[in-house]
Structure formats: structure tokens, C-alpha cells
PDB file of C-alpha atoms in Angstrom:
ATOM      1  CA  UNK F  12       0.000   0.000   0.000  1.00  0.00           C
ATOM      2  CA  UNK F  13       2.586   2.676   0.799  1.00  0.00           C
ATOM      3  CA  UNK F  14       4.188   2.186  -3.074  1.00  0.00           C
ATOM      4  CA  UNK F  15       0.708   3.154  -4.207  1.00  0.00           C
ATOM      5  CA  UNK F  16       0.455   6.012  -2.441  1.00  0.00           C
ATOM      6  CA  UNK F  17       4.337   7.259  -3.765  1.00  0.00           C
ATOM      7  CA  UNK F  18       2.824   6.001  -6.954  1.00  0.00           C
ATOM      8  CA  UNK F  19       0.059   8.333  -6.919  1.00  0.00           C
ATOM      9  CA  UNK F  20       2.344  11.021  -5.513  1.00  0.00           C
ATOM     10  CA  UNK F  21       4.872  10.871  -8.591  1.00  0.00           C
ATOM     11  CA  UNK F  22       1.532  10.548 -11.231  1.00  0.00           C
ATOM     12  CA  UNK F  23      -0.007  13.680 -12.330  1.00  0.00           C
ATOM     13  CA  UNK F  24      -3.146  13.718 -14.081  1.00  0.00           C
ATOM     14  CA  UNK F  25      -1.442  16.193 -17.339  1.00  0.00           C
ATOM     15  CA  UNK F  26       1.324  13.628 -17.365  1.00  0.00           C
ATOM     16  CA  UNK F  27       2.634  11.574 -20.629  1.00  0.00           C
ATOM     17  CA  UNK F  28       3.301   7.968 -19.678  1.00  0.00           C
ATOM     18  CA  UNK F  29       4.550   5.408 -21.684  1.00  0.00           C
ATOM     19  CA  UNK F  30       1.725   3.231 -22.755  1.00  0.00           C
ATOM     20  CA  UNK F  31       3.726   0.133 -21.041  1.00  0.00           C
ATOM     21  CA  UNK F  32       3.808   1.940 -18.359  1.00  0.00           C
ATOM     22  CA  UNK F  33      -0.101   2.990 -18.252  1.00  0.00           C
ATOM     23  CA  UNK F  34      -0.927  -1.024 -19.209  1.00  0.00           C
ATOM     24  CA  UNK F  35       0.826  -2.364 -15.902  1.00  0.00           C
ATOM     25  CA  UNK F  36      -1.265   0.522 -13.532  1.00  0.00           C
ATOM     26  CA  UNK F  37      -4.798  -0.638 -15.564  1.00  0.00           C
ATOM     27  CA  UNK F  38      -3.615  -4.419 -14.435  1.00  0.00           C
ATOM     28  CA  UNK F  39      -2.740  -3.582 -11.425  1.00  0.00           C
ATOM     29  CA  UNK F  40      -6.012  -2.265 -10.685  1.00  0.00           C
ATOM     30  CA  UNK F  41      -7.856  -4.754 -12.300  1.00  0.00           C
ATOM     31  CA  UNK F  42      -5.862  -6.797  -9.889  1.00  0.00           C
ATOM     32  CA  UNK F  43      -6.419  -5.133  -6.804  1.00  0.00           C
ATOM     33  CA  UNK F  44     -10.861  -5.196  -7.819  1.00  0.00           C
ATOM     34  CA  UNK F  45     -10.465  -9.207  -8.237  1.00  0.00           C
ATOM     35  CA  UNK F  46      -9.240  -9.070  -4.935  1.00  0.00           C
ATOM     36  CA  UNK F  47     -11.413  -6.541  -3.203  1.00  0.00           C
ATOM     37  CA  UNK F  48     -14.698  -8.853  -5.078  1.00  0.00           C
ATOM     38  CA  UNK F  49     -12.851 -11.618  -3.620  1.00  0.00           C
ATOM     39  CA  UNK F  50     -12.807 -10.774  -0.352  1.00  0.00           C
ATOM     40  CA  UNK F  51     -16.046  -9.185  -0.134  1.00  0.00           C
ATOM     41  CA  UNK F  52     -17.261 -12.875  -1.546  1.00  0.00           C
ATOM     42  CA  UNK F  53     -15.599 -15.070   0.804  1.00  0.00           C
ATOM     43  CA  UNK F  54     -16.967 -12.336   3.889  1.00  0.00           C
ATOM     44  CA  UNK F  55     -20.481 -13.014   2.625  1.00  0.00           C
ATOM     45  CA  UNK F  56     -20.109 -16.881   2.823  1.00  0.00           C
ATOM     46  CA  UNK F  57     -18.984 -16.132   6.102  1.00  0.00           C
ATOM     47  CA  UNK F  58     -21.885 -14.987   7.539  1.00  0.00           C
ATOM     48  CA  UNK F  59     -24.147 -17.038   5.556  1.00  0.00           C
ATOM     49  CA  UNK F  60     -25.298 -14.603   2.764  1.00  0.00           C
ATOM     50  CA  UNK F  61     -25.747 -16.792  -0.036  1.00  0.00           C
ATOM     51  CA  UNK F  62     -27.694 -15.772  -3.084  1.00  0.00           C
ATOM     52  CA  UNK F  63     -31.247 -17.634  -3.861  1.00  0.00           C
ATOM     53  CA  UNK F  64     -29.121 -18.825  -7.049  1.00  0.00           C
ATOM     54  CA  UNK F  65     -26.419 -20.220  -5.732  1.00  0.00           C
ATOM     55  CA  UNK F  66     -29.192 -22.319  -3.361  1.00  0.00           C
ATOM     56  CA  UNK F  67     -30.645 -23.279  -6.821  1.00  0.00           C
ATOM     57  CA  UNK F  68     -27.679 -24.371  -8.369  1.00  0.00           C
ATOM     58  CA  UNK F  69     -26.566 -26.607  -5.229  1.00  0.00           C
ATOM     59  CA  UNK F  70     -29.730 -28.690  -5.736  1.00  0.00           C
ATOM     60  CA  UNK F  71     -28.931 -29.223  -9.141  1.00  0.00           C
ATOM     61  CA  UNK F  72     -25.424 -30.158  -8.313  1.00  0.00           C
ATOM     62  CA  UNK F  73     -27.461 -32.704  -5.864  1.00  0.00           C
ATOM     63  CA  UNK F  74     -29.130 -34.250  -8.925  1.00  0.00           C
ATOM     64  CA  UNK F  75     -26.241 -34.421 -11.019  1.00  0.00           C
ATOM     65  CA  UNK F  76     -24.684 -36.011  -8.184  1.00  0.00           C
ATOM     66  CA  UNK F  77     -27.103 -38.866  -7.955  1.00  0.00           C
ATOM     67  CA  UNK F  78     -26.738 -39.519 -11.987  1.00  0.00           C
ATOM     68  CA  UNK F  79     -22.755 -39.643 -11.138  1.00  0.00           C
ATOM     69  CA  UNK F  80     -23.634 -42.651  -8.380  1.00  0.00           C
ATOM     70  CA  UNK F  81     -25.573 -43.767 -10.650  1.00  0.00           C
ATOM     71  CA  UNK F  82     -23.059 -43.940 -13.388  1.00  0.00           C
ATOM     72  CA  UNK F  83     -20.428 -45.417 -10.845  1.00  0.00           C
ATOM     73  CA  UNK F  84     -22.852 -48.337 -10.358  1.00  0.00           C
ATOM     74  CA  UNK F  85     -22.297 -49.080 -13.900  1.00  0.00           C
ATOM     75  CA  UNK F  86     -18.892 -49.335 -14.146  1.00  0.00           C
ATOM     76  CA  UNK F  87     -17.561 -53.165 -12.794  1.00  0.00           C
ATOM     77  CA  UNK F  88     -14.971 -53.949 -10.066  1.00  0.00           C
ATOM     78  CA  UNK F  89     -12.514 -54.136 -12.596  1.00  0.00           C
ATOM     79  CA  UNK F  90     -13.000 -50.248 -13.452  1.00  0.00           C
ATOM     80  CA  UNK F  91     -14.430 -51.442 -17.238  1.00  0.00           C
ATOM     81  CA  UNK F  92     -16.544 -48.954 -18.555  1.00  0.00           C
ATOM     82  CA  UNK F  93     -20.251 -51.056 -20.005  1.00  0.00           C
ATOM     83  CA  UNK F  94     -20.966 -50.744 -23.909  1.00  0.00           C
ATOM     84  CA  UNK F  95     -22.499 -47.404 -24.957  1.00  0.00           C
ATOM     85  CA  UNK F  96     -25.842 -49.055 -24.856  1.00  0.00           C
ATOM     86  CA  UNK F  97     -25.379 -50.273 -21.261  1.00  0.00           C
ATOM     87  CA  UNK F  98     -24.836 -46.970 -20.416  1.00  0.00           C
ATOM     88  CA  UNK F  99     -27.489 -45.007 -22.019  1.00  0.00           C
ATOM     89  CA  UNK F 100     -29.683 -47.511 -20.160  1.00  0.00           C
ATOM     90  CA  UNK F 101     -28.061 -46.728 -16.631  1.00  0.00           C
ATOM     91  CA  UNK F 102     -28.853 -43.133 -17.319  1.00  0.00           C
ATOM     92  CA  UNK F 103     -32.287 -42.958 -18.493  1.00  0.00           C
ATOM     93  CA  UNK F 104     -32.871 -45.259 -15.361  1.00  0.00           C
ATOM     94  CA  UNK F 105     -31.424 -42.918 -13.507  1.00  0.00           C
ATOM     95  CA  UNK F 106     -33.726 -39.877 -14.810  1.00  0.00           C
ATOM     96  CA  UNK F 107     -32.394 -37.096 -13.242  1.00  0.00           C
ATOM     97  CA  UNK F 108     -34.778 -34.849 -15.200  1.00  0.00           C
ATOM     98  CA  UNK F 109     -32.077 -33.761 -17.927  1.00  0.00           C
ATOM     99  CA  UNK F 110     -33.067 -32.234 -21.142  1.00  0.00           C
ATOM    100  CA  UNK F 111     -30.024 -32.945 -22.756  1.00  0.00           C
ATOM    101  CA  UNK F 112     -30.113 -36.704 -22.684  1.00  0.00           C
ATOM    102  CA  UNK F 113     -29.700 -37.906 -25.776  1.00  0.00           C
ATOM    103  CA  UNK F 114     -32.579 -40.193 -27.453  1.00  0.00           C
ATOM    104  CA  UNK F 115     -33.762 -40.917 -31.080  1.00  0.00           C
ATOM    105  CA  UNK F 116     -37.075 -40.409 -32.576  1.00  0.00           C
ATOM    106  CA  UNK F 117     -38.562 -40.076 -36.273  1.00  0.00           C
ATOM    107  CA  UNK F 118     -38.865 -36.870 -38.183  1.00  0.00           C
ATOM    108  CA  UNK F 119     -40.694 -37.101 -41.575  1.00  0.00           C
ATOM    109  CA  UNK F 120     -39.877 -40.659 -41.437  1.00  0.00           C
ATOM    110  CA  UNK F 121     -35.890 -40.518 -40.913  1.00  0.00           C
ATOM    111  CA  UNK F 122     -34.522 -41.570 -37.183  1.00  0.00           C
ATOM    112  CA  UNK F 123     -32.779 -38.134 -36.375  1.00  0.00           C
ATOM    113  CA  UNK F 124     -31.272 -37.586 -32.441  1.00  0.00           C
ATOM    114  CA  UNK F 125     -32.623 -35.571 -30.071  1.00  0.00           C
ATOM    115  CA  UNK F 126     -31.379 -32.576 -28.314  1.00  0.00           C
ATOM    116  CA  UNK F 127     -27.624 -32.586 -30.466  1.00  0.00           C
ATOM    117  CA  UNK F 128     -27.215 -29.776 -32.778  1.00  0.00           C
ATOM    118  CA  UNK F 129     -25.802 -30.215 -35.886  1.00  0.00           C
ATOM    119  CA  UNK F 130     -24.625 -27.437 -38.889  1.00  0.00           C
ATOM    120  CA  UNK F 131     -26.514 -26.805 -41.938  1.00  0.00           C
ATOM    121  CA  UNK F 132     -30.118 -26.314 -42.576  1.00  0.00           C
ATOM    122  CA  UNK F 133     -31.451 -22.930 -43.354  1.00  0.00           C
ATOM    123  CA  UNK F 134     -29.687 -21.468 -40.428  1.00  0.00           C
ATOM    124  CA  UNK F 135     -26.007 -22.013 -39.119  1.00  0.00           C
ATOM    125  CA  UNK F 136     -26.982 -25.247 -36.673  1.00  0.00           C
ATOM    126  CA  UNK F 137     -30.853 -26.739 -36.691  1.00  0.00           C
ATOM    127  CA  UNK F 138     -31.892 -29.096 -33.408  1.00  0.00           C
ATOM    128  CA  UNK F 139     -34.382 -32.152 -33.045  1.00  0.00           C
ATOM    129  CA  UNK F 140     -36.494 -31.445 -30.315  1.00  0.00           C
ATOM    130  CA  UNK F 141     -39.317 -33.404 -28.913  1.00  0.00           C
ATOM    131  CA  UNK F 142     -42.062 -31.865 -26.977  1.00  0.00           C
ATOM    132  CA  UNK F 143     -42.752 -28.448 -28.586  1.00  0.00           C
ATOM    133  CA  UNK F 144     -45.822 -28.656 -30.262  1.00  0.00           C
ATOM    134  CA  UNK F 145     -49.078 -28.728 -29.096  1.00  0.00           C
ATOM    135  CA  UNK F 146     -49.191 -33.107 -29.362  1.00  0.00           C
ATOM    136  CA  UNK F 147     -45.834 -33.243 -26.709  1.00  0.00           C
ATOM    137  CA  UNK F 148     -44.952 -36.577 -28.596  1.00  0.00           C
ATOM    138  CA  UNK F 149     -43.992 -34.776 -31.712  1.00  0.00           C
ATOM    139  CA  UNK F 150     -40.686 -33.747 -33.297  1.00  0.00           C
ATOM    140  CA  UNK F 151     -39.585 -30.482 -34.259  1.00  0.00           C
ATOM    141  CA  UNK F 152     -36.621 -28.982 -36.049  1.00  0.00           C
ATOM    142  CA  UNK F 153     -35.033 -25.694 -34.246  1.00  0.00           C
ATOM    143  CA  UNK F 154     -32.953 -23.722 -36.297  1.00  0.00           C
ATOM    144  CA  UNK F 155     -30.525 -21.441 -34.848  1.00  0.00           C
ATOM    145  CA  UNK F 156     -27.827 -18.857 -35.939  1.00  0.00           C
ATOM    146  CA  UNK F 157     -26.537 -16.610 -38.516  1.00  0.00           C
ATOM    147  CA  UNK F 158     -25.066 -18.564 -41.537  1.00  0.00           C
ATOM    148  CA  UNK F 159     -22.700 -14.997 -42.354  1.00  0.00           C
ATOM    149  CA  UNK F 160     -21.765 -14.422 -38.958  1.00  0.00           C
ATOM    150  CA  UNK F 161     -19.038 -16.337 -37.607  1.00  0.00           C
ATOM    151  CA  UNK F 162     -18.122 -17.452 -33.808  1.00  0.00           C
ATOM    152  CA  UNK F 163     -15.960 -16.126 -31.749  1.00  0.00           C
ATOM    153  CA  UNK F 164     -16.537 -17.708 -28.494  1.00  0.00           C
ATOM    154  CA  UNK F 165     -12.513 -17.396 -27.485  1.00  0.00           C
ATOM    155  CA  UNK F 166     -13.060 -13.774 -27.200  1.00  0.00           C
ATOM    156  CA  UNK F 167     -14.592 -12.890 -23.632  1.00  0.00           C
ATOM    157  CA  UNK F 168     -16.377  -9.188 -24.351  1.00  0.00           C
ATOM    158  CA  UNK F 169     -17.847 -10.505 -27.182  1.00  0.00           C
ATOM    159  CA  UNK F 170     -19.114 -13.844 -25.364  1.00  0.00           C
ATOM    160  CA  UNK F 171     -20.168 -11.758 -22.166  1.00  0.00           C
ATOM    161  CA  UNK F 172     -21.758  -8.838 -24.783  1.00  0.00           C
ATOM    162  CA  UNK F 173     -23.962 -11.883 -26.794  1.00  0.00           C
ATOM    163  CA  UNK F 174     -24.998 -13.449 -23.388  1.00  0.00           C
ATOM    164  CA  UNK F 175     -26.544 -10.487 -21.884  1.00  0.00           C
ATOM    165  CA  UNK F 176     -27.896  -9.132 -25.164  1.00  0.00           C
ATOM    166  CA  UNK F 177     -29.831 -12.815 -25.513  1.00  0.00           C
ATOM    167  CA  UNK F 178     -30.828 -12.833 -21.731  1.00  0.00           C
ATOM    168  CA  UNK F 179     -29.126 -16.413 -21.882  1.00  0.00           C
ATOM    169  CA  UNK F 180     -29.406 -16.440 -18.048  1.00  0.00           C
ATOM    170  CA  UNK F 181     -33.138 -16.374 -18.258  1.00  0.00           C
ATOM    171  CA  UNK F 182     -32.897 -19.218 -21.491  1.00  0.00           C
ATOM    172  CA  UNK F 183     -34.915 -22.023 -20.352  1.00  0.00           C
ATOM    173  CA  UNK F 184     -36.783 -23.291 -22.774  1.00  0.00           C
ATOM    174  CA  UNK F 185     -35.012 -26.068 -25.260  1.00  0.00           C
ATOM    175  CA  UNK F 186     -38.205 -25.199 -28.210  1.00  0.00           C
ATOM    176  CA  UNK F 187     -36.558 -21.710 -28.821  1.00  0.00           C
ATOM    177  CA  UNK F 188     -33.555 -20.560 -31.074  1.00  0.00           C
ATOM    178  CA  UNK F 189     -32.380 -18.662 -27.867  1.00  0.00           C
ATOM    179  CA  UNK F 190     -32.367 -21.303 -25.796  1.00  0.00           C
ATOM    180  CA  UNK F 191     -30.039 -23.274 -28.135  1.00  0.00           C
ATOM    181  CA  UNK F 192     -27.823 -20.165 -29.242  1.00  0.00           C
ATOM    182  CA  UNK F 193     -27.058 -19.335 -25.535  1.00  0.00           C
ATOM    183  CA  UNK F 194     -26.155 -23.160 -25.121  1.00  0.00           C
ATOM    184  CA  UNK F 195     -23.351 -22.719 -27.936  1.00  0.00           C
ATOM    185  CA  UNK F 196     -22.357 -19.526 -26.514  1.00  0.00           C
TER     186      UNK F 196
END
């Protein structure tokens, strides 16, 4: 703390700093906010102020726990992991309510899988989904994305920026574009 106050005391506002120089003070604040949110985080644990959400998100945790029992049961004593088959089985027995559980069904009479996107279509990516029309046994087709547009999920601004603009945190329902955009993102 006391070399950022001779820091400060050196800095004036009309000076010219070398743009190195500038970059390492904008990390080092950046730096010192990640620890401040930090902190402030681990206090609120502390004394028990956890966020509705986070109590949401531990159930779910819960569930996916019981699938990953579930799942251990599978494997033998010698540690061999079943067929594919044998373990698509173990899972849907297991039914812990997941959406993204992979199954087959008929569209216009070809078997297509459910809940996988794939490219192409008249979007970027289309989707099997079952569920979204008014009979809940039928299949649809969800297509998603801008063919011309390409993805840069690697970049984090643009990631964050397309998340909030989408309202991906509020993206719950697998019959929508949205839903399955925010998914890729």
C-alpha cells in the first residue's frame, strides 16, 4: 500500500506515460478489484449470505450427483466402462430430469437424435427437439444462428456482450432458437 500512495504522488493527471507503463497501472487495478470482489465474496459466505441462485444451483449439483452414483454403479470392479448401450440404459434409469439426454425419434420418417445440434439447414446449426408442439410426442426442427456471422466464443467481451444481449441467463426453454444459441455460446 505505501508504493501506491508514492505512486500516486509521482503521477499527475497532465502527465505523458509510456503506454507500457499505463498497461501495468490498468492491471494492477484490475488486480487489486479481483481481490477486493474476492474478499467481499468469501466475507459473505462467512456470515451465511448466499444468493437464492447459488441455493438453486446446489440442488442441481445434488441431482447431477445422484446420476454420477448412478453412473459409478455401472462401471464393474474391474474399473471397465459397459458398452455405450449399457450406459445409455443406466442413465435414463437414472432420470435425473435432464433435457439434454440424448434419445432418437422419427422426423418425416428418418430416425434423427434428439437434443444434439448439428450445422446446416437454413440457419447455421438446426436441433431435433421433442415436446414443442401442441401433441408433446412430436418432433420439431429448431434452427438457430446466422449462416454470415461467424463465432468467436474465445473472445470474452464478445461472449459476455452476446450473453446479456440474448438474456441467456433467463434461457430455459429447449423449443426456442435462444435457448439453443445461448447453449453454444
Amino acid at each position: 500500500m505505501a508504493d501506491t500512495k508514492v505512486l500516486l504522488d509521482m503521477i499527475q493527471d497532465e502527465d505523458d506515460l509510456p503506454e507500457w507503463l499505463e498497461t501495468k497501472i490498468t492491471k494492477a487495478g484490475d488486480y487489486m478489484s479481483s481481490a477486493a470482489r474476492y474478499i467481499a465474496g468469501t466475507v459473505a459466505r462467512d456470515q451465511g449470505q448466499l444468493e437464492e441462485g447459488v441455493l438453486n444451483e446446489i440442488c442441481e449439483v445434488d441431482d447431477y450427483f445422484n446420476l454420477y452414483e448412478s453412473l459409478q454403479d455401472a462401471v464393474d470392479e474391474n474399473g471397465n466402462i459397459p458398452c455405450p448401450q449399457c450406459l445409455y440404459e443406466t442413465i435414463v434409469d437414472a432420470d435425473c430430469g435432464c433435457p439434454d439426454v440424448l434419445e432418437e425419434a422419427k422426423y418425416k420418417g428418418k430416425k434423427v437424435q434428439l437434443n444434439k445440434p448439428k450445422r446446416g439447414g437454413s440457419k447455421k446449426f438446426y436441433v431435433y427437439v421433442k415436446g414443442c408442439a401442441k401433441d408433446k410426442s412430436r418432433v420439431t426442427k429448431v434452427s438457430f444462428g446466422d449462416p454470415n456471422m461467424k463465432i468467436k466464443k474465445s473472445n470474452p467481451k464478445r461472449r459476455k456482450s452476446f450473453r446479456a444481449r440474448h438474456k441467456c441467463a433467463t434461457a430455459k426453454d429447449k423449443c426456442t432458437a435462444r435457448y439453443w444459441s445461448c447453449k453454444k455460446w
